[in-house]
mmCIF file of C-alpha atoms in Angstrom:
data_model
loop_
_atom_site.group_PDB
_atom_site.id
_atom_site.type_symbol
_atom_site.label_atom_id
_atom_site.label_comp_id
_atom_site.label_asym_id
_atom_site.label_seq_id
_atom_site.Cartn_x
_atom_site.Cartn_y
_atom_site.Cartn_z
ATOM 1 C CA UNK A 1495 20.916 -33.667 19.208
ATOM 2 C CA UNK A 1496 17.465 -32.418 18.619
ATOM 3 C CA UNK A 1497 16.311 -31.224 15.024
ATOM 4 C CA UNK A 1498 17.498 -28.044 13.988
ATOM 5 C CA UNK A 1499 14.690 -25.330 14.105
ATOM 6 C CA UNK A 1500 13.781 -23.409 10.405
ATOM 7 C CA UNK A 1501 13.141 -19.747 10.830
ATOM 8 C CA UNK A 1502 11.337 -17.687 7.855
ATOM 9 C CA UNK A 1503 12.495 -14.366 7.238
ATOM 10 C CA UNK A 1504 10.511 -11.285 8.525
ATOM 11 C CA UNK A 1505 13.560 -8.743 6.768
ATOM 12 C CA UNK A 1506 16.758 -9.243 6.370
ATOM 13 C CA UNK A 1507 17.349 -8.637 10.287
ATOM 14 C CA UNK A 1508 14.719 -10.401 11.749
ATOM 15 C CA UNK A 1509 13.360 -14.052 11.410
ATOM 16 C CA UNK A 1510 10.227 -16.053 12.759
ATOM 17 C CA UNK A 1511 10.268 -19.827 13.940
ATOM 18 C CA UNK A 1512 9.006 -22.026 10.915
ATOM 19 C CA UNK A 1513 6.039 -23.326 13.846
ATOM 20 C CA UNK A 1514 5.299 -19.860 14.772
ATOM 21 C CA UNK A 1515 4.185 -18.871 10.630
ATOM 22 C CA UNK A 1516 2.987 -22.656 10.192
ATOM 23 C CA UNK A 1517 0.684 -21.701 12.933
ATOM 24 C CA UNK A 1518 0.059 -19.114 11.642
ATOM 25 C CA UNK A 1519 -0.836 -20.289 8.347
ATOM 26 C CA UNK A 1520 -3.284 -22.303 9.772
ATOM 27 C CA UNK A 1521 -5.446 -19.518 11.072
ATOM 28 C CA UNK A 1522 -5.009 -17.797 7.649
ATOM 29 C CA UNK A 1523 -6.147 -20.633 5.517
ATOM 30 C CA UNK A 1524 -8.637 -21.573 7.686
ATOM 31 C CA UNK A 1525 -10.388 -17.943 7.344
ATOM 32 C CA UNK A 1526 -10.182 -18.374 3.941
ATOM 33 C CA UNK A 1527 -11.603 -21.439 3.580
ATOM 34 C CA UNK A 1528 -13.044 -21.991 0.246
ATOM 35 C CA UNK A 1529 -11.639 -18.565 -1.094
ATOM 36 C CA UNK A 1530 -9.201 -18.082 -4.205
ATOM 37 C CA UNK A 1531 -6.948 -16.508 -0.810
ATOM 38 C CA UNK A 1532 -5.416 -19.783 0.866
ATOM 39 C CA UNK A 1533 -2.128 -19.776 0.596
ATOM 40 C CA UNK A 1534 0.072 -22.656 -0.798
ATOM 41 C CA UNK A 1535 3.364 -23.989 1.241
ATOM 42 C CA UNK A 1536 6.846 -25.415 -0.477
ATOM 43 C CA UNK A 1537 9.819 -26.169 0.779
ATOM 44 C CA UNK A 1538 13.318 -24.480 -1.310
ATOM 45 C CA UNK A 1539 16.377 -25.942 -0.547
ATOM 46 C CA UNK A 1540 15.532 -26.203 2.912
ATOM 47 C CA UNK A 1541 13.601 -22.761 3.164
ATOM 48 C CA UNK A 1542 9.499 -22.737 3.799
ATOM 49 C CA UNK A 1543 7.893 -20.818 0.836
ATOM 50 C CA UNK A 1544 4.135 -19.291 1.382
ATOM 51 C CA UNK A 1545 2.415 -18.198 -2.384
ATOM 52 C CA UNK A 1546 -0.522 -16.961 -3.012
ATOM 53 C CA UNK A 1547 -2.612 -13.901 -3.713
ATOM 54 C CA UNK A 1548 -1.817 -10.869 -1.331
ATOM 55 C CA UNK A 1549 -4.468 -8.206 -2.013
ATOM 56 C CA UNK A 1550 -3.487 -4.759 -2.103
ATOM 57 C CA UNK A 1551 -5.640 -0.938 -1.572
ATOM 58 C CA UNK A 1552 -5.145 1.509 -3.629
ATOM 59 C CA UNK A 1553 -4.813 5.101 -1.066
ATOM 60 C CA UNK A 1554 -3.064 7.410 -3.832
ATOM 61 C CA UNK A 1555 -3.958 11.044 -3.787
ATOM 62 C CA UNK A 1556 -2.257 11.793 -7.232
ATOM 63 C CA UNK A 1557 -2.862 10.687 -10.831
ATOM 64 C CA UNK A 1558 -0.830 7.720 -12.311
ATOM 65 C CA UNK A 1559 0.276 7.160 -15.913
ATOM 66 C CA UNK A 1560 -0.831 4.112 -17.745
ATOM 67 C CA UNK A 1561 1.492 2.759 -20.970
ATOM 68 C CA UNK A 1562 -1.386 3.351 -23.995
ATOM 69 C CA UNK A 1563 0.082 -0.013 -25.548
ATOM 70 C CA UNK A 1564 1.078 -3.386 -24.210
ATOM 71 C CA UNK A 1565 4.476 -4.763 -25.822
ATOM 72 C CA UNK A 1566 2.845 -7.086 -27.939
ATOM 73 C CA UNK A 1567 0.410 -4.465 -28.913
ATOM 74 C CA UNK A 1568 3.262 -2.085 -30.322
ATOM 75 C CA UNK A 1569 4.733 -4.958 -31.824
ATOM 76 C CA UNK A 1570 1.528 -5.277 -34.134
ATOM 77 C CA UNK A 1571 1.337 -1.592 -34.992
ATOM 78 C CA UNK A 1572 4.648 -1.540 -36.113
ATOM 79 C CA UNK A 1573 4.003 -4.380 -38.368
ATOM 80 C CA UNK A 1574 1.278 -3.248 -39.499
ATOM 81 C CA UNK A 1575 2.535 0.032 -39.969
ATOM 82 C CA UNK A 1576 5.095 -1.360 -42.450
ATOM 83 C CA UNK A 1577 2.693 -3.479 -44.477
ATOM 84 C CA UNK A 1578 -0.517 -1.495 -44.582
ATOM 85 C CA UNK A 1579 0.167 1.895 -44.314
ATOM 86 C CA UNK A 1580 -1.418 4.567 -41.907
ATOM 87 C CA UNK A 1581 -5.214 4.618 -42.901
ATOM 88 C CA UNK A 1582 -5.037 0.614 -41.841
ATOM 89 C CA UNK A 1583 -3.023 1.355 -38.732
ATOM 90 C CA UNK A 1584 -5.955 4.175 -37.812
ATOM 91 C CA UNK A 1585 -9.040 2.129 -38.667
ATOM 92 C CA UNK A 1586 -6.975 -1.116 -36.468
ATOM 93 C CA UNK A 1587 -6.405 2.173 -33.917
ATOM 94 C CA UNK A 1588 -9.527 3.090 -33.186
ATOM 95 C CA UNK A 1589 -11.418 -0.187 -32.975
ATOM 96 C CA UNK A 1590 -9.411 -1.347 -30.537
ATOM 97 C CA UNK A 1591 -10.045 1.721 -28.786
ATOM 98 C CA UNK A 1592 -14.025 1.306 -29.038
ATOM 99 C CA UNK A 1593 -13.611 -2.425 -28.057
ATOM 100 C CA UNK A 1594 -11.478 -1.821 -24.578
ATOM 101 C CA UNK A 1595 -12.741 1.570 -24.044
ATOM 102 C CA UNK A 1596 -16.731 -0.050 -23.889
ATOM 103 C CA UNK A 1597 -15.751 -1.291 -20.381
ATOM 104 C CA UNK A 1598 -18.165 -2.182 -17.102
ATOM 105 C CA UNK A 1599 -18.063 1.820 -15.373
ATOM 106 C CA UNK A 1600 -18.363 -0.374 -12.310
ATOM 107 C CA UNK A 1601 -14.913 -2.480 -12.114
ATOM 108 C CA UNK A 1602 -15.370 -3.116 -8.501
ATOM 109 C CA UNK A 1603 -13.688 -6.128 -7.600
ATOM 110 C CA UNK A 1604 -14.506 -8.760 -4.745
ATOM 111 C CA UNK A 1605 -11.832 -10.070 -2.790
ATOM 112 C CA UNK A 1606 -12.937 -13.258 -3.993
ATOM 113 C CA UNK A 1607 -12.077 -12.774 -7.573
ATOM 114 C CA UNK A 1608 -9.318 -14.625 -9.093
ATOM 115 C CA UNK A 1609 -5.934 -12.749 -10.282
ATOM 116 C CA UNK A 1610 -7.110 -13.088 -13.489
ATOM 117 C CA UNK A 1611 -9.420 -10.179 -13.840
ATOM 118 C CA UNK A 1612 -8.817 -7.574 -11.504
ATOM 119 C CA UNK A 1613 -10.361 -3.886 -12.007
ATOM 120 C CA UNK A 1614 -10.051 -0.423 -10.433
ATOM 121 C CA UNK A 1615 -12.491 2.172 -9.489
ATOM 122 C CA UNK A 1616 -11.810 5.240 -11.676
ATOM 123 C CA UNK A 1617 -12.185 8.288 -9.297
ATOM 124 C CA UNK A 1618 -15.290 10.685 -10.110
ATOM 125 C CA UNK A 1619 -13.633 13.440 -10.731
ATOM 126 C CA UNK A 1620 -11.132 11.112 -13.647
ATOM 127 C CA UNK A 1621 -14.314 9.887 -15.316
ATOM 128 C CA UNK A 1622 -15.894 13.729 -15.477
ATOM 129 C CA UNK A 1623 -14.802 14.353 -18.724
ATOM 130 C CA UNK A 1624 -16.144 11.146 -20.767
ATOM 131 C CA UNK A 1625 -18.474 8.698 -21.134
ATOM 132 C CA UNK A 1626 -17.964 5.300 -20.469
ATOM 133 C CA UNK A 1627 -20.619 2.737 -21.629
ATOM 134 C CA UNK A 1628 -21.753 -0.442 -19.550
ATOM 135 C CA UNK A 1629 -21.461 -4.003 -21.597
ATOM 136 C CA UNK A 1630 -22.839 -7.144 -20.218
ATOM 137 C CA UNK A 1631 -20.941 -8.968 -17.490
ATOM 138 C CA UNK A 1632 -20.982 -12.021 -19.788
ATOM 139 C CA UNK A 1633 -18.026 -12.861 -21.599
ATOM 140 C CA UNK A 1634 -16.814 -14.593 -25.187
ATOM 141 C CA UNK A 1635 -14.455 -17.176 -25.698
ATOM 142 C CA UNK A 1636 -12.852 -13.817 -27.670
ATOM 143 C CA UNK A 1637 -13.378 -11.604 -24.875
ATOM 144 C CA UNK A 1638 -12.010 -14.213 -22.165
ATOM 145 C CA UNK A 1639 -8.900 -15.441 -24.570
ATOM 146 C CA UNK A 1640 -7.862 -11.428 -25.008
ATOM 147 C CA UNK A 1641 -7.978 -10.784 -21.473
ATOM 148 C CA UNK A 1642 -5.781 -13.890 -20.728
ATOM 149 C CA UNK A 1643 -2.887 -12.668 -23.419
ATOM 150 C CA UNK A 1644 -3.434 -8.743 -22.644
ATOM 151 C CA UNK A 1645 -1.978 -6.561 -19.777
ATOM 152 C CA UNK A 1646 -5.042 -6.003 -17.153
ATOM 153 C CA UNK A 1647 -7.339 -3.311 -17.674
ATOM 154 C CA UNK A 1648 -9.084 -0.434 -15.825
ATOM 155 C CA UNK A 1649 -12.367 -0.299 -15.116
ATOM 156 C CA UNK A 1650 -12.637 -2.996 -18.085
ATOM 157 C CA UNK A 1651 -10.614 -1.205 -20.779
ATOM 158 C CA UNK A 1652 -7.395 -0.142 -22.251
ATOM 159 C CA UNK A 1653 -6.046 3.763 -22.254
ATOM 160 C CA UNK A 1654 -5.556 5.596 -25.356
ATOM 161 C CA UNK A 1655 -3.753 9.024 -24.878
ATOM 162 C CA UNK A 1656 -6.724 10.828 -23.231
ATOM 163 C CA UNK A 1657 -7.732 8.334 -20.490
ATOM 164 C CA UNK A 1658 -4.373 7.217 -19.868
ATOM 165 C CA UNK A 1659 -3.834 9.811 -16.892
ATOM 166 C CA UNK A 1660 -6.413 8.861 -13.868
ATOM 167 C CA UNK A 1661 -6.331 8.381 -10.227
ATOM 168 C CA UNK A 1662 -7.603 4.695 -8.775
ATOM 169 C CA UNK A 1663 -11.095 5.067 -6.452
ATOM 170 C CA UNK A 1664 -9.435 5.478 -2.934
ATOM 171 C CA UNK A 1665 -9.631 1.781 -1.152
ATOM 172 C CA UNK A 1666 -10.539 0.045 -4.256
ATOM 173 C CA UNK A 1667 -8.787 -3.467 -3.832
ATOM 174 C CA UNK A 1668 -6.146 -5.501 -6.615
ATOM 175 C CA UNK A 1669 -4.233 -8.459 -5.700
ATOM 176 C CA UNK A 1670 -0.978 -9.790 -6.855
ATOM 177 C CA UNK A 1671 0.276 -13.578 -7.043
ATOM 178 C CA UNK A 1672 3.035 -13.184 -4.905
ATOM 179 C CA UNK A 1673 5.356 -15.799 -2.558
ATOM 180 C CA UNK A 1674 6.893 -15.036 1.017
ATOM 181 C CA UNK A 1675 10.411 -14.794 -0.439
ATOM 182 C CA UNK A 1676 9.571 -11.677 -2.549
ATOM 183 C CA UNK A 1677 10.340 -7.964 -0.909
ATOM 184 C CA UNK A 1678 8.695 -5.159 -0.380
ATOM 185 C CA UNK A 1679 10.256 -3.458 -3.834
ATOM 186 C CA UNK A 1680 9.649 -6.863 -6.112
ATOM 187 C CA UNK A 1681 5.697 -6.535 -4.974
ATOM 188 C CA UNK A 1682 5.378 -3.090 -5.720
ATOM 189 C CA UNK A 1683 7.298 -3.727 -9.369
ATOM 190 C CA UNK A 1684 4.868 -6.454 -9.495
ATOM 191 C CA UNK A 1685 1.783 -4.300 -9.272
ATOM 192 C CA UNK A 1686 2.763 -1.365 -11.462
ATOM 193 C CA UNK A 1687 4.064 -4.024 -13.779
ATOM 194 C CA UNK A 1688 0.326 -5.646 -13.670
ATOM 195 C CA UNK A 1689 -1.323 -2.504 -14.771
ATOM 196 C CA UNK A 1690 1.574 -0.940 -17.108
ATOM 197 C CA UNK A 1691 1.947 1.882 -14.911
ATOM 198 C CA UNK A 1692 4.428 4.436 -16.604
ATOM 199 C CA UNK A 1693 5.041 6.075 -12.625
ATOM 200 C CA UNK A 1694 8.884 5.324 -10.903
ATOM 201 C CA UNK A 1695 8.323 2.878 -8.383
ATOM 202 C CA UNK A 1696 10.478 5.036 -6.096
ATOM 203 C CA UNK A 1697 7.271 7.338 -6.193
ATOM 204 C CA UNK A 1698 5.111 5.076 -4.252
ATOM 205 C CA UNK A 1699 5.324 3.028 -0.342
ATOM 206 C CA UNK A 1700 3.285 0.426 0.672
ATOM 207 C CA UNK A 1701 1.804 0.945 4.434
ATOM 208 C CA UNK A 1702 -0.329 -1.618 6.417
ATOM 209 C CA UNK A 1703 -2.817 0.487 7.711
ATOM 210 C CA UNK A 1704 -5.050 -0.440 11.107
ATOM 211 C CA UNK A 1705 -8.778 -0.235 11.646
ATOM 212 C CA UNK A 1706 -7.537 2.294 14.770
ATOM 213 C CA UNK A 1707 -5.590 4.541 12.120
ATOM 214 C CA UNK A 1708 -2.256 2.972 12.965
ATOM 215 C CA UNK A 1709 0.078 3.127 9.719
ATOM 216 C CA UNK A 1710 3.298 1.717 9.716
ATOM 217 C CA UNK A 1711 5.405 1.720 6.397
ATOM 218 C CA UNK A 1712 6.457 -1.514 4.739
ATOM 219 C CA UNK A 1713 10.462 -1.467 4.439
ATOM 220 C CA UNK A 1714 12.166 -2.573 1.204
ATOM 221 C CA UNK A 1715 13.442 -5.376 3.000
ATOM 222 C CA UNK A 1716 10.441 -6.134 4.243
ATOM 223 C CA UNK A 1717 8.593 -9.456 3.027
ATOM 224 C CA UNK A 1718 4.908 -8.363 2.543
ATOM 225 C CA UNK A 1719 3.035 -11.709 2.329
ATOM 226 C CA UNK A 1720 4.910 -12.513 5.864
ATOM 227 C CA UNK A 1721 3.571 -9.545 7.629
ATOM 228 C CA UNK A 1722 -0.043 -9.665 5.827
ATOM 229 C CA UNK A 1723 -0.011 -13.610 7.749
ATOM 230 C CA UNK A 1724 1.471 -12.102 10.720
ATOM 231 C CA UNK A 1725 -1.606 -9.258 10.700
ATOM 232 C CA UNK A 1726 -3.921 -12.007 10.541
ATOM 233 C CA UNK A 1727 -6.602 -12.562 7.483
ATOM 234 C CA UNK A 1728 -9.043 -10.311 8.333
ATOM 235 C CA UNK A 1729 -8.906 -6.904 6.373
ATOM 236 C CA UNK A 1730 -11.473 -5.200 8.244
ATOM 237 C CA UNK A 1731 -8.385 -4.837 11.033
ATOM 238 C CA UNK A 1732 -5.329 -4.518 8.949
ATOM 239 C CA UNK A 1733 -4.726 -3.635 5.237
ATOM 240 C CA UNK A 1734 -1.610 -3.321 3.020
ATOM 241 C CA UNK A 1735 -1.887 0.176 0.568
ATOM 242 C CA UNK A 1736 -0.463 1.917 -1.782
ATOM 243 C CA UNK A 1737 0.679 6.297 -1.446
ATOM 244 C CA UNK A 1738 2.607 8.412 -2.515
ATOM 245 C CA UNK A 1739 6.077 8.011 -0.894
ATOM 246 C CA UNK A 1740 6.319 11.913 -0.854
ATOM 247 C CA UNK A 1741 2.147 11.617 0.493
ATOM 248 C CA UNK A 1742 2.350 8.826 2.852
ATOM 249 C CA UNK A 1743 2.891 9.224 6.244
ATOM 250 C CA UNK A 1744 3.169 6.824 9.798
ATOM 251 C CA UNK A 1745 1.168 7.059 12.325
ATOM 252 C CA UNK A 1746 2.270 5.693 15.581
ATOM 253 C CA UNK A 1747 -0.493 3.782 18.018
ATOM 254 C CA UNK A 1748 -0.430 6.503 20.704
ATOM 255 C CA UNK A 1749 -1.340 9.167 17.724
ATOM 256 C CA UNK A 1750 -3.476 6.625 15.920
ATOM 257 C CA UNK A 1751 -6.218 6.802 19.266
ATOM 258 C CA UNK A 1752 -6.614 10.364 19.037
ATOM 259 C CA UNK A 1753 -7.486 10.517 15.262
ATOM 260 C CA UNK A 1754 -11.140 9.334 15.557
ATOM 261 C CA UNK A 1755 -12.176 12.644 17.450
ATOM 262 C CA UNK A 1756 -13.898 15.141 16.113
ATOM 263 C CA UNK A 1757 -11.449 18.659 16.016
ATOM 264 C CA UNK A 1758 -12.971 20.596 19.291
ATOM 265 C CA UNK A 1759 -12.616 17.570 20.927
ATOM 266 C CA UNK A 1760 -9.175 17.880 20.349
ATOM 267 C CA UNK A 1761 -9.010 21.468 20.581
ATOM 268 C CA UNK A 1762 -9.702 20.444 24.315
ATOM 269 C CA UNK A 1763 -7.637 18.211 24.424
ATOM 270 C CA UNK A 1764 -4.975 20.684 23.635
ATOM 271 C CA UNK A 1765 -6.215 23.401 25.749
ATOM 272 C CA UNK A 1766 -5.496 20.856 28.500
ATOM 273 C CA UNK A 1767 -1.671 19.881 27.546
ATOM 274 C CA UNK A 1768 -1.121 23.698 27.287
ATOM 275 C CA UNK A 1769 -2.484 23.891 30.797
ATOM 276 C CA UNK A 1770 -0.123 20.620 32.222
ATOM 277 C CA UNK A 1771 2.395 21.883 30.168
ATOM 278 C CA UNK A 1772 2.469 25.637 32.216
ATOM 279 C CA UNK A 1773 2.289 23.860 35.504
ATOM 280 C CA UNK A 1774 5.321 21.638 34.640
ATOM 281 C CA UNK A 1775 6.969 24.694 33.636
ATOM 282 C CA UNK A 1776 6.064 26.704 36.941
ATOM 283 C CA UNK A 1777 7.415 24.027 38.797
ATOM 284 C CA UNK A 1778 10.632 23.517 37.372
ATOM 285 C CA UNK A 1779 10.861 27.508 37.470
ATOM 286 C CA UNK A 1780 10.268 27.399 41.215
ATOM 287 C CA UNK A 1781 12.490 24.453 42.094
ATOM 288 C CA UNK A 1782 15.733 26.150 40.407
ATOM 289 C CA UNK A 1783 14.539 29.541 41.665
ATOM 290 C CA UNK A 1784 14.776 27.553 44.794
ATOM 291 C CA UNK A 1785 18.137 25.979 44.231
ATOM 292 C CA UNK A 1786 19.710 29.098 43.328
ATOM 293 C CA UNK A 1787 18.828 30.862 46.048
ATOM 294 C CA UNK A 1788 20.069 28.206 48.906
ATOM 295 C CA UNK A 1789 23.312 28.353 46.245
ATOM 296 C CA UNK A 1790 23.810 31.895 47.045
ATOM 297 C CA UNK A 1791 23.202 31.901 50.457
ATOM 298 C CA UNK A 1792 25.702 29.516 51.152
ATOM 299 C CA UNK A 1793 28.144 31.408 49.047
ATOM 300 C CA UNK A 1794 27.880 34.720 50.819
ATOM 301 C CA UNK A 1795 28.391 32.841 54.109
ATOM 302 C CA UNK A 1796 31.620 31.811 53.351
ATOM 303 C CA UNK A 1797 34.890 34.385 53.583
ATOM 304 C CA UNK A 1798 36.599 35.349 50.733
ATOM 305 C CA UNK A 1799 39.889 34.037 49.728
ATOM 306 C CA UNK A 1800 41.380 37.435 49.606
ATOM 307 C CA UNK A 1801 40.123 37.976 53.516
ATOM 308 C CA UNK A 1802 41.809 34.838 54.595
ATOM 309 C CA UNK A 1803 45.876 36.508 53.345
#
């Protein structure tokens, strides 16, 4: 008997040969070559694993909540709370706000960047209100060691209870460290999980969205580093994001061609369904008009039941 061929889960319905992803794979790495975005393979009792970072774009129309404290951060205030009182507990308050609120403005990201030290764009209209100053790009052994044991930051800093409510830059990239056996709902749990974010993650899809305006949502049993390998590496054709559950909507491929028009050239294109759509209608109107008519004919020919007694 020949070997017995692996399969790798696309959902819980549907499965790929283990060559087929392998393949795959291949191609993926390959693009990536010399990038933090080549994916490792194991084997798990006798299932292939992909890991590695799966970059996600941020396409939410609505603010998000950010937690103002990590755990361990609470944990600290509280203690010092007990042992200091409240004038320590505001002087240790507001210098860590002036430490993590003095953030780069910039906090665009590369897709090159390691997990380590992602950032968001803060939307214009977010940022309005305050100022946020530039630092150097350069890091301390402090800066790098607090960054490594804190929760990851926006645009460089932490929220305190006025900057905690923003909207991310629309198709500003994050990634997460993820592995081919995690669904659709563990990723997304991953990511608000990354950045604290206070927001159900019932509230939010993921969709991989194509360069032609295709969108197609990603299911919850969905595997989302499977289908980003199956979309190929490049971004510039396919990319997974983030809306609003309530906001996000698919587009089918037939739909998707049309979008790129400008509006009276689909105004025409209207005008001329409207026009197809009345001579369809004519001619069905005439063919049972038709019908009818032969119907009735042949029913007046024929004698009534009453004249044959």
């Amino acid at each position: 008997m020949g070997e017995r061929q692996m399969f790798v889960k696309l959902s819980e319905e549907k499965l790929i040969p283990k060559s087929d992803i392998l393949s795959l794979l291949r191609t993926y790495n390959c693009y990536h070559e010399g990038k933090n975005f080549q994916l490792r393979t194991r084997e798990e009792d006798g299932t292939l694993i992909l890991e590695g970072l799966l970059n996600i774009y941020w396409g939410l129309r609505r603010p998000i909540r950010l937690q103002m404290y990590d755990d361990n951060e609470r944990l600290r205030l509280n203690r010092n709370n007990k042992c200091s009182g409240p004038k320590q507990l505001s002087a240790e308050s507001n210098n860590n706000s002036q430490g993590r609120e003095n953030g780069p403005a910039s906090g665009e990201m590369g897709v090159q960047e390691e997990e380590e030290s992602p950032q968001l764009l803060r939307t214009r209209s977010d940022a309005s209100f305050m100022h946020v100053q530039r630092r150097s790009k350069t890091h301390t052994a402090r800066d790098l060691q607090r960054l490594r044991t804190h929760r990851f930051s926006i645009n460089g800093h932490f929220y305190n209870h006025k900057t905690s409510v923003f909207t991310p830059a629309y198709g500003s990239v994050t990634n997460v460290r993820v592995n081919s056996s995690m669904t659709t709902v563990q990723v997304l749990n991953l990511l608000l999980h990354k950045f604290r974010v206070e927001n159900k993650a019932e509230d939010f899809v993921f969709y991989m969205v194509h360069e032609s305006g295709e969108r197609a949502q990603l299911r919850d049993c969905e595997y989302p580093l499977v289908t980003r390998v199956l979309y190929g590496p490049c971004e510039k054709i396919a990319k997974i994001f983030i809306m609003e559950a309530d906001l996000g909507e698919e587009v089918t491929y037939d739909v998707a061609q049309y979008i790129k028009f400008e509006i009276p050239v689909l105004d025409s294109f209207v005008e001329k369904l409207k026009e197809e759509e009345e001579r369809e209608i004519n001619k069905l109107t005439k063919k049972y008009l038709t019908l009818r008519s032969m119907i009735l004919h042949q029913l007046e020919g024929r004698p009534h039941p009453s004249d044959e007694v």
